[in-house]
XYZ file of C-alpha atoms in Angstrom:
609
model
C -25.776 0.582 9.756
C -26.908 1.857 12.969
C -25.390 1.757 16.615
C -27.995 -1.413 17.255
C -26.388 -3.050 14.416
C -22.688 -2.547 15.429
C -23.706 -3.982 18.707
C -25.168 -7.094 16.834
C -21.818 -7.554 14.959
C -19.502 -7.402 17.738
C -21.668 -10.015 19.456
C -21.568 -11.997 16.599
C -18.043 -12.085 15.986
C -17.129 -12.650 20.074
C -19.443 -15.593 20.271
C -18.355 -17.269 16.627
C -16.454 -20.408 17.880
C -14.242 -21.088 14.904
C -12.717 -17.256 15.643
C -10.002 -17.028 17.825
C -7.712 -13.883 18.768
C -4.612 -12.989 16.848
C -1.655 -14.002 18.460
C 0.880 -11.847 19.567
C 4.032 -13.639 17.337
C 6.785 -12.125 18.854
C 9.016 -15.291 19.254
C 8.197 -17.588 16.939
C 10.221 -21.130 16.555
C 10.580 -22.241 12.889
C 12.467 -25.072 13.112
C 16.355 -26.349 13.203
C 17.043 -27.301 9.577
C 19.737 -25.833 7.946
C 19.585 -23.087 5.091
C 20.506 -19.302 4.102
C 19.250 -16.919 6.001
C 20.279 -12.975 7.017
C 21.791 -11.450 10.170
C 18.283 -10.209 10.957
C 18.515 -6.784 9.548
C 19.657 -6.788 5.480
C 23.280 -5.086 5.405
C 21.005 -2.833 2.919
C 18.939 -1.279 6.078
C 21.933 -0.458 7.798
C 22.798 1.782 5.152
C 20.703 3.925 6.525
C 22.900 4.538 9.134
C 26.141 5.570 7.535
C 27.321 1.963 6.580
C 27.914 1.877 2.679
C 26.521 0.273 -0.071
C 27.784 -2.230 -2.023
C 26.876 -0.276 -5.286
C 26.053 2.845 -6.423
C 24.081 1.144 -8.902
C 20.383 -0.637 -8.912
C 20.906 -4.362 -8.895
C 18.587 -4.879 -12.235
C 20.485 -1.577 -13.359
C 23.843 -3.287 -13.378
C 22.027 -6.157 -14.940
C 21.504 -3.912 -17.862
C 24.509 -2.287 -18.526
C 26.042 -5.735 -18.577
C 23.849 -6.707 -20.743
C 24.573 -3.835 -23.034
C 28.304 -4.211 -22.939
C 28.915 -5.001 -26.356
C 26.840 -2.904 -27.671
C 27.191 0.805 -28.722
C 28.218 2.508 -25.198
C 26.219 5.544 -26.700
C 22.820 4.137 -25.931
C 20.714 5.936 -23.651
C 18.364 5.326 -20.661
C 16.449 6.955 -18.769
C 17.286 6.492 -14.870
C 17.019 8.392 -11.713
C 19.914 9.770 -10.011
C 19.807 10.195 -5.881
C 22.446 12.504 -4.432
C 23.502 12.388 -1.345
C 23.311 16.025 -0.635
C 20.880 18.187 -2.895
C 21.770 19.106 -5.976
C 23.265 22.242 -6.700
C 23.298 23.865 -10.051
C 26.739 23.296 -10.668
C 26.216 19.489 -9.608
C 23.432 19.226 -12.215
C 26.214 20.930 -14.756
C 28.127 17.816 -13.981
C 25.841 15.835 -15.264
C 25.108 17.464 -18.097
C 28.490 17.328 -18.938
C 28.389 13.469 -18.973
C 25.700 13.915 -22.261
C 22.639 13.709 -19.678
C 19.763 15.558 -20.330
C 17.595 16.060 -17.313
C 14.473 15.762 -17.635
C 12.615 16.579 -14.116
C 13.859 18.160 -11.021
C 13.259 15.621 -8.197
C 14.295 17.827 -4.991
C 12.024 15.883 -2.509
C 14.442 13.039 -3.634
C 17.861 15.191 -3.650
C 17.753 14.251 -7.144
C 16.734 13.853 -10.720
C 15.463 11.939 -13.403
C 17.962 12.153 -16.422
C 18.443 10.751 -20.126
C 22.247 9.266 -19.959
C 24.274 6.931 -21.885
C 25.373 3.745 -20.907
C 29.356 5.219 -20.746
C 28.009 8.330 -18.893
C 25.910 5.918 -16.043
C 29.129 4.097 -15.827
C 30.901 7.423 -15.247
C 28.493 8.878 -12.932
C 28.388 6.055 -10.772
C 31.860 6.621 -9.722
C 31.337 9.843 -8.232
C 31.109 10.126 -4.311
C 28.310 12.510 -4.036
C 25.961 10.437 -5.961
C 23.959 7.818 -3.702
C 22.184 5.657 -6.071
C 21.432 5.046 -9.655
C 18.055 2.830 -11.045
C 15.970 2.769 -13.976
C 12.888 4.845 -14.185
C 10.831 1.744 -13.339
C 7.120 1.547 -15.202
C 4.583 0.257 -12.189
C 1.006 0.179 -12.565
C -2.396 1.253 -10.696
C -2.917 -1.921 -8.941
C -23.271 -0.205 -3.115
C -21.500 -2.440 -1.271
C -21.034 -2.993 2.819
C -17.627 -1.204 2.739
C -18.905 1.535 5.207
C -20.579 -1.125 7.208
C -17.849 -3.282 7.796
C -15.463 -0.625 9.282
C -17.922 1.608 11.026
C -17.982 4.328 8.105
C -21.370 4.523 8.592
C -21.619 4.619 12.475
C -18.704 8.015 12.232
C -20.964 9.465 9.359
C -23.721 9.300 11.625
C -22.080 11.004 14.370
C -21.561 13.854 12.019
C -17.895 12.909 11.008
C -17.490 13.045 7.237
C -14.527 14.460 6.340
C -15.404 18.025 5.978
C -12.519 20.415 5.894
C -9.371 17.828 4.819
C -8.419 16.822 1.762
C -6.670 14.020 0.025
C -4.203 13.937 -2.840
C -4.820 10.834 -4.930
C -1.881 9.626 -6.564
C -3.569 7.486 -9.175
C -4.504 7.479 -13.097
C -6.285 10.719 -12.846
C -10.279 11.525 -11.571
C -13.186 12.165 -14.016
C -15.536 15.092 -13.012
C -18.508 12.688 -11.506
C -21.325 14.077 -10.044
C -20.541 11.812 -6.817
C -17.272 14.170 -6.402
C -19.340 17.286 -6.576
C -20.938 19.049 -3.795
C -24.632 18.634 -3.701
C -25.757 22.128 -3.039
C -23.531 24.251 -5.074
C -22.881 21.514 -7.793
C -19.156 22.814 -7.791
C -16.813 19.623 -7.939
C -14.586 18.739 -4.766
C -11.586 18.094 -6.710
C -9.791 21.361 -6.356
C -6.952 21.040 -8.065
C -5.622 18.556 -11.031
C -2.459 17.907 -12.642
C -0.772 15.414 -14.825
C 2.486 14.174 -14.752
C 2.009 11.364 -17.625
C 3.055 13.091 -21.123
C 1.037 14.245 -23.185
C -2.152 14.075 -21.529
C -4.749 15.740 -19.316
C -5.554 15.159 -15.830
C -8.736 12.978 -16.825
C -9.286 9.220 -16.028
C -8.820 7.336 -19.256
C -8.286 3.951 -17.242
C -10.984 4.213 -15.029
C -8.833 3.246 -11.632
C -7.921 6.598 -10.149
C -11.679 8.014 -10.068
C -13.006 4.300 -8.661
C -10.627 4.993 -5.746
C -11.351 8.631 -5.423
C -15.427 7.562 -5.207
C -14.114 5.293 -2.441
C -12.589 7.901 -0.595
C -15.033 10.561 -0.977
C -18.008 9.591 -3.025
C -21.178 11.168 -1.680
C -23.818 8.792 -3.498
C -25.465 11.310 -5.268
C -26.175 9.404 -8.652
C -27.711 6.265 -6.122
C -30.193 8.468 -4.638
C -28.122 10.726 -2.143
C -27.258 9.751 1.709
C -30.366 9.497 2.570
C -31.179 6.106 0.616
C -30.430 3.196 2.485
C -29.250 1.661 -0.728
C -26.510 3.904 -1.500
C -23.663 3.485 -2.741
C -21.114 6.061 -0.855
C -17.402 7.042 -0.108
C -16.113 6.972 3.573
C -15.406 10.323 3.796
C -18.126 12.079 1.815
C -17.343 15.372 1.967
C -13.610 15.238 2.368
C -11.750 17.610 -1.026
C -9.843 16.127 -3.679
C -5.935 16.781 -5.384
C -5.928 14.864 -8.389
C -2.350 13.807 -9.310
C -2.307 11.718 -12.545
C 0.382 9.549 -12.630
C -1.123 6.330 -14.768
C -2.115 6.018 -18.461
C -4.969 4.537 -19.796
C -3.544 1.395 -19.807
C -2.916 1.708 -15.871
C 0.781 1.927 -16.408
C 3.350 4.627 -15.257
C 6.834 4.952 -14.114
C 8.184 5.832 -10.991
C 9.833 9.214 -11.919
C 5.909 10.382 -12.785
C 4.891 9.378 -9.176
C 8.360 10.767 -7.750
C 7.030 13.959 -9.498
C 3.689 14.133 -7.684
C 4.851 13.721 -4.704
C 6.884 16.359 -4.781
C 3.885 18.433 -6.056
C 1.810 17.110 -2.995
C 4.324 18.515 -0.320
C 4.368 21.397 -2.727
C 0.562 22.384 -2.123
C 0.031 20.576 1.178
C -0.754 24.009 2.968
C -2.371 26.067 -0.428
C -5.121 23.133 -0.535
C -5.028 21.611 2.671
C -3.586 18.369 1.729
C -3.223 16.118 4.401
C -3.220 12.951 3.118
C -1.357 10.876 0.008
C -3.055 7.615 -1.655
C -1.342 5.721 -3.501
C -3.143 2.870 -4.701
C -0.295 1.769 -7.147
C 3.344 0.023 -6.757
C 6.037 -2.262 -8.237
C 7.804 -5.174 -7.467
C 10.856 -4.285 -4.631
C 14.598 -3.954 -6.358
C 16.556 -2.813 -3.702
C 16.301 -2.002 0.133
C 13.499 1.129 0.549
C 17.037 3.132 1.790
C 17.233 3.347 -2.067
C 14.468 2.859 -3.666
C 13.126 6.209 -4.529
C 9.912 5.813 -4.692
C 10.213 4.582 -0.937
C 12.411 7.937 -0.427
C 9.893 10.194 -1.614
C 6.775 8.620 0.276
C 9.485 9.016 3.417
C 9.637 12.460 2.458
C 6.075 13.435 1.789
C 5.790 11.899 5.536
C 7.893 13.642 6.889
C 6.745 16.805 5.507
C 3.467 16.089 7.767
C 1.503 14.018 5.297
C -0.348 10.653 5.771
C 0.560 8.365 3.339
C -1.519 5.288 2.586
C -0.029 2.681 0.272
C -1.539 -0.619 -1.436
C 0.139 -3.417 0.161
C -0.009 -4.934 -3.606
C -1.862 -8.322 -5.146
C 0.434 -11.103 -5.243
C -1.193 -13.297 -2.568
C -1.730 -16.280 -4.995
C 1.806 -16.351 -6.051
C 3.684 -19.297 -5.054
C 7.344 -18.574 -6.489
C 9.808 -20.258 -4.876
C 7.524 -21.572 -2.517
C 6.694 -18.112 -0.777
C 2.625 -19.252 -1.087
C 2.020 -15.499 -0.971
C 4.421 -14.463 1.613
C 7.387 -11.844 0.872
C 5.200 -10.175 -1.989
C 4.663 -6.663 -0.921
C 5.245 -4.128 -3.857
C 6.839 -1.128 -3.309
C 6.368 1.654 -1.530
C 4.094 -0.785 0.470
C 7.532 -1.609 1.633
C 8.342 1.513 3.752
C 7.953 1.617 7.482
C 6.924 4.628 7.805
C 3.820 4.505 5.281
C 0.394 2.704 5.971
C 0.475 -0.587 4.068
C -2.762 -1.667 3.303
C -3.592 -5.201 2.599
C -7.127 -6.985 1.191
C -10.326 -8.456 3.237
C -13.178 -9.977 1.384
C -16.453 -8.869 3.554
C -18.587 -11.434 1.850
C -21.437 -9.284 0.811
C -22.447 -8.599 4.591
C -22.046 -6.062 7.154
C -20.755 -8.150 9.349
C -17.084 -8.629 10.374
C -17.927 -12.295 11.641
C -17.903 -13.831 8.321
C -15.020 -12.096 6.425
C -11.990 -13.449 5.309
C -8.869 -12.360 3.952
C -8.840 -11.717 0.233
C -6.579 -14.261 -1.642
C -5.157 -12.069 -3.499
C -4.032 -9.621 -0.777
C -0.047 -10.009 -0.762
C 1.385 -10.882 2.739
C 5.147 -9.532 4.507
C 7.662 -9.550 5.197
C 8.985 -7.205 2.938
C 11.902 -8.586 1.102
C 15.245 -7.486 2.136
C 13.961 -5.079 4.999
C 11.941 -7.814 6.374
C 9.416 -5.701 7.857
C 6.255 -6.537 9.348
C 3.276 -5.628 6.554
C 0.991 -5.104 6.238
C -0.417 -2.696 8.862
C -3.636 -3.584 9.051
C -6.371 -4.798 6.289
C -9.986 -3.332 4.924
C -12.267 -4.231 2.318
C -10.657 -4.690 -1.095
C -12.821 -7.469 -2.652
C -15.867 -6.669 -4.958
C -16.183 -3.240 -3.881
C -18.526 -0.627 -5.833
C -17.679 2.659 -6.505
C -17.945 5.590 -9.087
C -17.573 4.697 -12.663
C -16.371 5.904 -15.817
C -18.141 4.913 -18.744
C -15.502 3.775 -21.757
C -12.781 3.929 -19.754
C -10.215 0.749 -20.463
C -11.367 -0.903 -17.080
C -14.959 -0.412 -18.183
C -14.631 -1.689 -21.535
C -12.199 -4.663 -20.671
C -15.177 -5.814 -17.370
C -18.582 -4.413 -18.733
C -19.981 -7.120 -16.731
C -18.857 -5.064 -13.173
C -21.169 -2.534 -14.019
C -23.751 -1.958 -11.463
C -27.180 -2.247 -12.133
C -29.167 1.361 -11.034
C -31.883 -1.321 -10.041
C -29.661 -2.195 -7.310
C -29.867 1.215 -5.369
C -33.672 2.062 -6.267
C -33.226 3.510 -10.207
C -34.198 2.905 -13.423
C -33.028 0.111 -15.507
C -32.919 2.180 -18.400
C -30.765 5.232 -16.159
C -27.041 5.714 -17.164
C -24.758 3.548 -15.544
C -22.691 5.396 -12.999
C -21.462 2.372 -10.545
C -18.450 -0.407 -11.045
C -17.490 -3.067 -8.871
C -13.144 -3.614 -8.837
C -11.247 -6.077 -6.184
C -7.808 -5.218 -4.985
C -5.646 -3.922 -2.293
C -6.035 -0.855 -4.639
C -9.603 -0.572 -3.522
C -8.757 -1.091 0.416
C -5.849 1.534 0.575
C -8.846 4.607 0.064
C -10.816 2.777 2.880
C -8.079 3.204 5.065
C -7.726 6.905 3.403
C -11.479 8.006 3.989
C -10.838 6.684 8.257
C -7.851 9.195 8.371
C -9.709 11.949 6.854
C -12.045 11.662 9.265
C -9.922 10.873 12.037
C -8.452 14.228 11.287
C -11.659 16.070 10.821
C -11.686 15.292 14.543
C -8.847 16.294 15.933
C -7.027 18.155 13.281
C -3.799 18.031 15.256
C -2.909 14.564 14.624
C 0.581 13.781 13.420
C 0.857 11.012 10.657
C 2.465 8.365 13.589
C -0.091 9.371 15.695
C -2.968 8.269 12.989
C -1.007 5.079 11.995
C -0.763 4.095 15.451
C -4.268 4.718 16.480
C -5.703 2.911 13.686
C -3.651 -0.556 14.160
C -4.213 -0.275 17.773
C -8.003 -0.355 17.933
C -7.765 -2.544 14.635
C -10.225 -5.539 15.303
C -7.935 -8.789 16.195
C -10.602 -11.130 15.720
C -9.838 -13.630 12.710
C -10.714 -17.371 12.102
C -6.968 -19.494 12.241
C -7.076 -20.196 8.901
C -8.987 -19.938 5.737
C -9.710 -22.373 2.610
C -9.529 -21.458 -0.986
C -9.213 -23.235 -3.996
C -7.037 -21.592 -6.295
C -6.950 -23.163 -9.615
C -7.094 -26.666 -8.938
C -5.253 -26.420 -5.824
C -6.779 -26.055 -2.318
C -4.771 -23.729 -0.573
C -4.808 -23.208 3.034
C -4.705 -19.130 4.470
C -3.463 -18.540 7.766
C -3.829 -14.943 9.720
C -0.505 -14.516 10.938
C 0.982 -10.855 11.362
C 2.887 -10.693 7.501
C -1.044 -11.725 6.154
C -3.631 -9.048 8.517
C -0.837 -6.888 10.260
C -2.175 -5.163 12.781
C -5.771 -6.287 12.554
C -8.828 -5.122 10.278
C -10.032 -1.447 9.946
C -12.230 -0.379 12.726
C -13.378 3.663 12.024
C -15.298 4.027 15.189
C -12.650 2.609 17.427
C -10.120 5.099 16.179
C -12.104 7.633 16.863
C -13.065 7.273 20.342
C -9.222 6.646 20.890
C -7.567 9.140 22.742
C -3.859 8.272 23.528
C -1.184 9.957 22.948
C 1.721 9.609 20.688
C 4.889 10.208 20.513
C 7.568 9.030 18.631
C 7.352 7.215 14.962
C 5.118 4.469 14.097
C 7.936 2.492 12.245
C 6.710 -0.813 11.038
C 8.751 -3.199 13.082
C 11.221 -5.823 11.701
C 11.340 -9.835 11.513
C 14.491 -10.663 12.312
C 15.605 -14.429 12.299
C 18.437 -16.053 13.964
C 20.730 -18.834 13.215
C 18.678 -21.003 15.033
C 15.485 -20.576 12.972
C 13.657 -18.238 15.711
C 11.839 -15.469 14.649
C 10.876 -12.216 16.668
C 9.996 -8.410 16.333
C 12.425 -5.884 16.155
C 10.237 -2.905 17.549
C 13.303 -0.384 18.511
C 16.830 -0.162 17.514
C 18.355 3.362 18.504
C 21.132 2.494 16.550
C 19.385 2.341 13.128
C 16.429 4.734 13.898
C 16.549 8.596 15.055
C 13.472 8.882 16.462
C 12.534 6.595 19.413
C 9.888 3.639 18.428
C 6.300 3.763 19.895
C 6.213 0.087 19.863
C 7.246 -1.684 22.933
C 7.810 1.622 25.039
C 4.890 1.222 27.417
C 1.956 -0.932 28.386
C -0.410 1.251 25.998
C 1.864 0.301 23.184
C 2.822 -2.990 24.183
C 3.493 -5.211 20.981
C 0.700 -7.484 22.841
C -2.056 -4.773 22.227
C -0.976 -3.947 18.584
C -1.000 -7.165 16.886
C -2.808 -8.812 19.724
C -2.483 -10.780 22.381
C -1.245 -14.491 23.371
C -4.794 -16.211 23.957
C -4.231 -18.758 21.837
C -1.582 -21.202 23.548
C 1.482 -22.443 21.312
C 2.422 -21.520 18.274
C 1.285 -24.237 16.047
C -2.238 -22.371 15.328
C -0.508 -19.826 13.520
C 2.810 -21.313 12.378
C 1.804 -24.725 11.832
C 4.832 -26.328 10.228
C 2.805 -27.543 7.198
C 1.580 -24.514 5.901
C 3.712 -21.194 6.495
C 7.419 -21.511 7.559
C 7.481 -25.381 8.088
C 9.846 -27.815 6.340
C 7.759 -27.348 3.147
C 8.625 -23.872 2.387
C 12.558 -23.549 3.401
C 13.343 -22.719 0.017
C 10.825 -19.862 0.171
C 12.477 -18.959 3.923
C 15.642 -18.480 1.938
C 14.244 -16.461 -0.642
C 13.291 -13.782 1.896
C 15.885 -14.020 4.699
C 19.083 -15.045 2.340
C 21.432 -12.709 0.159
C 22.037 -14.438 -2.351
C 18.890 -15.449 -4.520
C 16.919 -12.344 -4.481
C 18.050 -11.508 -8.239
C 18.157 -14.742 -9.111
C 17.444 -15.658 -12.839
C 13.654 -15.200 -12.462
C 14.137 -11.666 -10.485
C 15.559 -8.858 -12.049
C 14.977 -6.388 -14.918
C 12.382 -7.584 -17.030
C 10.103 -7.591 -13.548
C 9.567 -4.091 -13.660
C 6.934 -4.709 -15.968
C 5.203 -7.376 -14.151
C 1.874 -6.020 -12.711
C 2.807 -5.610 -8.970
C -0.788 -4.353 -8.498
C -2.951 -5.297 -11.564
C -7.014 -5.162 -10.387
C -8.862 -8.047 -9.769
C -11.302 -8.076 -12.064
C -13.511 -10.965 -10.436
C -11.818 -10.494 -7.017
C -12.990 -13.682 -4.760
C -16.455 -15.250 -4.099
C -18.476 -13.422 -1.425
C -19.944 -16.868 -0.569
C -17.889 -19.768 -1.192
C -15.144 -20.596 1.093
C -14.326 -24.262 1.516
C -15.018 -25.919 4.777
């Protein structure tokens, strides 16, 4: 899409009346009824700093050993074991001496993932120098207008396209497709591969990780090359790979594998380059991310100078407990430092003026944390990208193959195109804009990137959207915990020029006794660094998640539809204490599908009036 173009779609989506600009919910009144609710921040968050725990052990964790309790006290598990101070040889001795068996170093963690038995958890709970105990939780991977929508096309134009950066894809591995190699020297862009799921090789045998790498970085060379207008093309096209299998063929893995490759990511960052993490992949949340360890390595890996871009997860349909989609973002979505990505649907046009959310795209706050996410939004829905032929995803949805007659080939040419929906599929969107955000100013810290790209995020969304789900019409609304910051916009980030400094924490929802909600931006009490948000006009919560155009707050809270009388018991769900491992919560979600793929994603045409 051309400059002209662009121009066209801005002045579309200005003059749409239905559209209105996203408020600015920074006091928001919910009502005076009576129920649970938290002292805005969960006693968990303050953990982080210095208050204690209530256990040592996981929540579902205890739930286990309980559960075991009669049984022989020699049965083993495999769990992962945080330290408060790294481990030291001797320390790991310790453990050993309990019966475990360790079986992976996870330093970026100050810890380990170890084979104990249920006596020796017991026993190693009680010692002061270990932080936390959980299970090694399984979790799962969760030509088009893509590049349109979010300006891809208008930086690609100008020359940016990722050269020189490269991106670590923490996924079920990349297949060597002629899309990832480089079209004069036919050498392939993924420079280095590893896998950290037993027993096999670094390959794609689900057909996920290489979709989202093609996303990323594909260079449309199997559609014709660039130069077809019919392409079908990565954000970043020339951007270099790490490919860091953590996923099997069936799209499962567990989180020591991704704890792993993390680790390995920091480990290469300056051999290869690396300046970027994907994670299109998560889990349901257990705990507060202060223990969660797959939320303590992506802090880590962030820390170590890496942007890390995380699926905000694809639970927006559920209704448990009431929540109609809200309080579902998996894990390490969850983490404030991380950019949580969350689902549009572009509709099959170039234009923003028509898109809606994606139904499936799960909305904040984050349970127990209760931070705001997700950051911002991109295209997730329908979204073609580099296939691999008999892969599980291919052979499960043949019918998302793409025709070649659909970007100028053959019918009878190979098949080399598949079209997947999920916030899996908007997190490398979001991915491909930082690589070549950095390609432009190479000197851009992690905060500084976030930042940039909610600020100039477009804040343009309809109030609400209709979709029928099932045999239910359910009604959408674009509040903060559903579009965050505001949707993707590549050429606005890269004209921006302000200065950062400081962390780009996601902020907090904190609610009172008297059912008022607001946004924690800064606390120098919980947080070390001092908080962009709030600090100055430039980073005023008003130009981040928009500003207060539309008067009252019944447009965006309307009492009917998001935190009205209707859904208290789903208000006490996220901001109470008490029912977050309720009956229906606990162990036996770990193997839920936090981020399963859409096969069919949404229609591009039919939303109801």
């Amino acid at each position: 899409m051309n400059a002209t173009r662009r121009n066209e779609r801005s002045l579309t989506a200005s003059t749409t009346g239905r559209w209105t600009t996203l408020t600015a919910v920074l006091v928001v009144l919910l009502g005076t009824a009576s129920f649970g609710f938290g002292q805005g921040r969960s006693q968990s968050t303050k953990a982080k700093s210095g208050s204690s725990v209530s256990s040592t052990l996981s929540p579902e964790l205890s739930t286990i050993l309980a559960g075991l309790q009669n049984r022989s006290s020699n049965q083993r598990l495999d769990v992962i074991v945080q330290f408060r101070h790294s481990p030291s040889d001797s320390r790991m001795q310790t453990v050993k001496a309990l019966g475990g068996v360790s079986r992976h170093r996870l330093n970026v963690i100050r810890g380990g993932l170890f084979s104990l038995t249920v006596n020796g958890i017991r026993t190693l709970a009680k010692d002061p120098e270990v932080a936390y105990i959980s299970p090694n939780r399984p979790l799962n991977g969760a030509a088009d207008y893509t590049e349109a929508t979010v300006g891809a096309d208008v930086a690609q134009s100008y020359g940016w396209d990722g050269a020189g950066v490269t991106v670590a894809v923490i996924d079920s591995g990349i297949t060597n497709h002629p899309d990832l190699r480089d079209p004069v020297t036919g050498q392939s862009r993924v420079v280095y591969s590893e896998s950290f799921v037993p027993g096999t090789d670094a390959s794609d045998q689900y057909g996920h990780g290489t979709h989202v790498a093609g996303i990323i970085a594909g260079n449309g060379t199997q559609s014709g090359g660039l130069s077809n207008s019919s392409k079908i093309y990565g954000v970043a096209p020339s951007v270099s790979l790490v490919n860091l299998k953590v996923l099997d063929a069936t799209g499962r893995g567990q989180d020591s594998y991704v704890v792993a490759a993390l680790q390995r990511a920091v480990a290469l960052k300056d051999t290869y380059g690396i300046r970027i993490v994907n994670l299109s992949l998560g889990r349901p949340v257990f705990e507060s991310y202060t223990q969660d360890p797959l939320c303590q390595a992506v802090e880590a890996a962030w820390q170590a100078g890496l942007i890390v871009v995380v699926a905000a997860g694809n639970d927006g349909r559920r209704k448990d407990y009431g929540l109609h989609g809200y309080g579902t973002i998996a894990a390490p979505g969850n983490d404030p430092y991380v950019i949580t990505v969350g689902a549009m649907n572009a509709r099959n046009t170039p234009s923003k003026a028509n898109d809606v959310i994606a139904s499936f795209s799960s909305k904040g706050p984050t349970m127990l944390d209760h931070f705001v996410k997700p950051d911002l939004v991109a295209p997730g829905n329908r979204i073609a990208s580099l296939l691999v032929r008999g892969s599980t995803l291919d052979l499960k949805l043949p019918g998302n193959e793409v025709s070649p007659a659909v970007y100028g080939g053959n019918l009878w040419s190979p098949k080399s195109y598949f079209i997947l929906s999920g916030t899996s599929m908007a997190t490398p969107v979001v991915s491909g804009a930082a690589a070549l955000m950095l390609e432009q100013d190479g000197t851009l810290t992690p905060d500084a990137v976030k930042a940039r790209l909610m600020k100039t995020a477009d804040k343009v969304f309809p109030v609400s959207s209709k979709f029928l789900i099932g045999t239910a019409i359910e009604d959408y609304q674009y509040d903060i915990f559903a579009v965050g910051a505001g949707y993707l916009d590549i050429p606005g980030a890269l004209v921006n020029n302000d200065t950062v400094t400081g962390t780009a924490l996601s902020p907090i929802a904190v609610r009172d006794a008297s059912g008022t909600v607001s946004l924690l931006a800064d606390d120098s009490s919980v947080w070390s660094n001092s908080v962009i948000w709030g600090n100055s006009v430039i980073w005023g919560s008003s130009v981040i998640w928009g500003n207060a155009l539309v008067s009252g707050t019944s447009v965006i809270w309307g009492n009917s539809v998001v935190w009205g009388n209707a859904t208290l018991d789903g208000c006490s769900v996220i901001w109470g204490n008490s029912v977050i491992w309720g009956s229906t919560v606990g162990a036996t979600d770990a193997g839920n599908d936090a981020l399963s793929v859409d096969g069919g994603g949404d229609d591009d045409t039919d939303v109801l009036p």
